[in-house]
Every structure is written in structure tokens, then in C-alpha cells.
Short mmCIF file of C-alpha atoms in Angstrom, two decimals:
data_model
loop_
_atom_site.label_atom_id
_atom_site.label_comp_id
_atom_site.label_asym_id
_atom_site.label_seq_id
_atom_site.Cartn_x
_atom_site.Cartn_y
_atom_site.Cartn_z
CA MET I 1053 118.13 116.41 81.15
CA THR I 1054 117.35 118.68 83.97
CA VAL I 1055 113.76 118.88 85.51
CA ILE I 1056 113.31 122.10 83.49
CA SER I 1057 114.33 121.62 79.77
CA GLN I 1058 113.97 123.20 76.36
CA ASN I 1059 111.15 120.80 75.83
CA ASN I 1060 109.00 121.70 78.95
CA ILE I 1061 110.14 125.21 79.83
CA LYS I 1062 106.98 127.25 78.97
CA LEU I 1063 104.75 124.78 80.96
CA LEU I 1064 106.91 124.23 83.85
CA THR I 1065 108.07 127.89 84.28
CA THR I 1066 104.67 128.99 84.10
CA LEU I 1067 103.70 126.28 86.92
CA PHE I 1068 106.46 127.18 89.17
CA ASN I 1069 105.48 130.73 89.01
CA ASP I 1070 102.09 129.89 89.85
CA SER I 1071 100.54 130.25 93.25
CA HIS I 1072 101.09 127.60 95.94
CA ALA I 1073 97.64 126.46 95.60
CA VAL I 1074 97.96 125.71 91.94
CA ARG I 1075 101.02 123.61 92.57
CA LEU I 1076 99.64 122.09 95.21
CA ASN I 1077 96.53 120.83 93.26
CA MET I 1078 98.88 119.77 90.63
CA HIS I 1079 100.93 117.88 93.00
CA ASN I 1080 97.74 115.96 94.59
CA LEU I 1081 96.43 114.94 91.09
CA LEU I 1082 99.86 113.67 90.24
CA LEU I 1083 99.90 111.60 93.46
CA LYS I 1084 96.83 110.12 92.34
CA ASN I 1085 98.06 109.83 88.87
CA ILE I 1086 95.12 111.53 87.15
CA SER I 1087 96.74 114.99 86.04
CA THR I 1088 96.08 115.83 82.27
CA LEU I 1089 98.05 119.01 82.18
CA VAL I 1090 101.71 117.58 83.09
CA SER I 1091 102.50 114.06 82.50
CA ILE I 1092 105.66 112.73 84.64
CA LYS I 1093 106.51 110.49 81.55
CA ASP I 1094 106.13 112.93 78.87
CA ASP I 1095 106.78 116.65 80.21
CA LEU I 1096 110.15 115.39 82.23
CA GLY I 1097 111.77 114.15 79.14
CA LYS I 1098 113.21 110.96 79.55
CA GLY I 1099 111.70 110.43 82.79
CA ASN I 1100 114.56 110.29 85.13
CA CYS I 1101 113.64 108.58 88.40
CA HIS I 1102 115.51 111.46 90.51
CA ASP I 1103 114.22 114.27 88.25
CA ALA I 1104 110.61 112.92 88.80
CA ALA I 1105 110.97 112.64 92.41
CA ALA I 1106 112.47 116.27 92.39
CA PHE I 1107 109.82 117.59 90.65
CA MET I 1108 107.07 116.35 92.76
CA HIS I 1109 109.15 117.66 95.85
CA PHE I 1110 109.15 121.19 94.52
CA LEU I 1111 105.58 121.14 93.51
CA LYS I 1112 104.69 120.98 97.01
CA LYS I 1113 107.03 123.71 98.47
CA PRO I 1114 105.22 126.53 99.62
CA HIS I 1115 107.71 128.95 98.27
CA ILE I 1116 109.83 128.23 95.17
CA THR I 1117 113.16 130.43 95.86
CA GLY I 1118 116.16 131.57 93.65
CA VAL I 1119 117.97 128.75 94.95
CA ASP I 1120 115.32 126.10 94.00
CA GLU I 1121 115.00 127.54 90.55
CA TYR I 1122 118.63 127.22 90.05
CA ALA I 1123 118.34 123.63 91.15
CA LEU I 1124 115.27 123.16 88.82
CA HIS I 1125 117.45 124.60 85.68
CA ASN I 1126 120.88 123.10 86.62
CA HIS I 1127 120.67 119.76 88.54
CA SER I 1128 119.99 116.62 86.72
CA ASN I 1129 119.58 112.50 87.05
CA LYS I 1130 122.38 111.95 89.73
CA ASP I 1131 122.85 115.41 91.09
CA TRP I 1132 119.83 115.10 93.09
CA ILE I 1133 121.44 112.48 94.85
CA SER I 1134 123.60 114.57 96.94
CA TYR I 1135 120.80 117.10 97.52
CA PHE I 1136 118.24 114.78 98.82
CA TYR I 1137 119.95 111.88 100.52
CA THR I 1138 122.72 113.66 102.80
CA GLN I 1139 120.01 114.13 105.42
CA PHE I 1140 117.69 111.38 105.91
CA SER I 1141 115.94 108.70 108.08
CA LEU I 1142 115.86 105.34 107.38
CA TRP I 1143 112.69 103.09 106.51
CA ASP I 1144 112.28 100.05 109.06
CA GLY I 1145 110.70 97.99 106.35
CA THR I 1146 107.13 98.01 107.93
CA SER I 1147 106.11 101.43 109.01
CA SER I 1148 104.12 103.76 107.12
CA ILE I 1149 105.98 106.58 105.03
CA PRO I 1150 104.33 110.15 104.97
CA SER I 1151 103.08 111.01 101.82
CA GLY I 1152 105.07 113.46 99.92
CA LYS I 1153 108.56 112.45 100.75
CA VAL I 1154 111.39 111.70 98.16
CA ILE I 1155 112.48 108.26 99.05
CA GLY I 1156 115.94 106.78 97.92
CA PHE I 1157 117.33 103.18 97.46
CA HIS I 1158 120.74 102.70 98.70
CA ASN I 1159 123.06 99.70 98.29
CA PRO I 1160 125.04 99.54 101.41
CA GLN I 1161 127.96 97.50 99.20
CA ASN I 1162 128.18 100.31 97.02
CA ASN I 1163 129.07 103.85 98.77
CA ILE I 1164 131.44 104.89 96.01
CA SER I 1165 129.31 105.71 93.05
CA HIS I 1166 126.56 108.36 93.69
CA LEU I 1167 126.46 107.88 97.52
CA GLY I 1168 125.27 104.11 96.57
CA VAL I 1169 121.92 105.26 95.95
CA PHE I 1170 120.61 103.72 92.85
CA HIS I 1171 116.96 105.10 92.37
CA SER I 1172 114.45 107.28 93.52
CA ALA I 1173 110.87 107.49 93.99
CA TYR I 1174 108.04 109.71 95.61
CA SER I 1175 105.89 108.34 98.67
CA ILE I 1176 102.14 108.35 98.17
CA GLY I 1177 100.97 107.18 101.68
CA GLY I 1178 101.22 104.11 103.76
CA THR I 1179 104.41 101.93 102.10
CA LYS I 1180 103.36 102.87 98.66
CA VAL I 1181 105.65 104.89 96.21
CA ARG I 1182 105.49 106.26 92.77
CA ALA I 1183 108.40 106.28 90.24
CA VAL I 1184 109.55 105.88 86.73
CA ASN I 1185 112.40 103.67 85.18
CA SER I 1186 112.51 100.65 87.62
CA LEU I 1187 110.60 97.63 87.14
CA ASP I 1188 109.95 96.48 90.75
CA LEU I 1189 110.62 99.97 92.32
CA GLY I 1190 108.15 101.85 90.27
CA ASN I 1191 107.80 102.23 86.42
CA GLY I 1192 105.58 104.48 84.29
CA TRP I 1193 104.69 106.37 87.59
CA LYS I 1194 102.40 103.41 88.62
CA SER I 1195 102.30 102.80 92.55
CA VAL I 1196 104.39 100.15 94.07
CA ASP I 1197 103.99 98.76 97.47
CA LEU I 1198 107.44 98.32 99.13
CA LEU I 1199 105.95 95.76 101.32
CA ASP I 1200 105.71 93.70 97.87
CA ALA I 1201 108.81 94.94 96.34
CA ILE I 1202 111.55 94.73 99.12
CA GLN I 1203 112.06 91.53 101.21
CA ASN I 1204 112.10 91.88 105.16
CA ILE I 1205 114.13 89.08 106.43
CA ASN I 1206 114.44 89.60 110.02
CA GLY I 1207 114.60 92.94 110.17
CA SER I 1208 117.14 93.18 107.07
CA LEU I 1209 115.81 94.48 103.70
CA PHE I 1210 116.83 93.21 100.39
CA TYR I 1211 116.06 93.91 96.81
CA ASN I 1212 117.10 91.79 94.01
CA ASN I 1213 118.60 89.28 96.46
CA ALA I 1214 121.06 92.22 97.66
CA PRO I 1215 120.97 94.39 100.74
CA VAL I 1216 119.18 97.54 100.54
CA GLU I 1217 118.40 100.45 102.68
CA VAL I 1218 115.59 102.73 102.06
CA TYR I 1219 116.48 106.62 102.43
CA ILE I 1220 113.35 108.90 103.45
CA SER I 1221 114.67 112.14 102.53
CA ASN I 1222 114.58 115.19 105.17
CA ARG I 1223 114.21 117.63 102.56
#
């Protein structure tokens, strides 16, 4: 399922053709999970975590280019991993993350499949993120505090007893 699919094409095409002010308002409502026009869970089909993070990323962009439209119609699921995580900063496990960033969770022991990224979320300020389809790292677009979800043991980060790196996309 792509971000814009047959199920939501009218709604999202209209939204992405609207002015930046309209998209930014929708973005800000979704950051707070109070939108009544668009539902992350309902309007993005099965609610894939990478698609949800990409959707939020494009809502905040001042201009939607032809390249952006192509990506929205043709990238899906794990296609977004190479789009967002080829340029990133690493989270140190304590610092605030700026609101409006696509966040990737990387297993450094698995660099073979999908660059080792197993989940994407969207930062909402501080150390909190929203996401779908992960129990402890964000589910149902509920907020999660990464300080609670990820263990920081002497500067090394762990999730489910496995090492994890948290990517902050530079896109």
C-alpha cells in the first residue's frame, strides 16, 4: 500500500494540492492526534509505520514537488527506508528530538535487510514519538516516550534486550 492509494486518493490528492497553510494545520492536528478530517489509522490503509511517518513528513513540506508526488504514489512500506535513512543523525538516548522528524529504529546486528531499520515513527517533541504497528515504539498513533521504551545502559541503547540505534532523518 502506498501513502496515496485507491482507497484514499480523493482525500489525499486534495490535501496535498491544498496550500501549505492547510497541510501544516492538518500536520499540527495530527501531531496532537485530534484531527477529524484525516485518520492515520483509517486513511493510510493498513497503517504501515513507514507510510504514516512519510505522510506526516510530506504534510509539513512547504512545497510538494513532482518528485514528492511520485514518491507518495509509488513508495510504500520499506521503500521509505532508503528514502529517509541514507542521511541521518543518531539520537544519543537522552536529548530532545525536534518535533516533525522521521525517526528510524535500526538493529545494528542486521544490516542486510532494509538497512537494518525495523520501524519508523514521527517525533512530536521532547523524546516523544507517534507511530503505528509497534507495541512499545508506537501503536495506534498514540504517543510514546522513548526514554521509557528504550533502555539506556551506560550510553548504549537497547530495545527488547537487543542493541538499537535511533536514526533522526535529515530529510
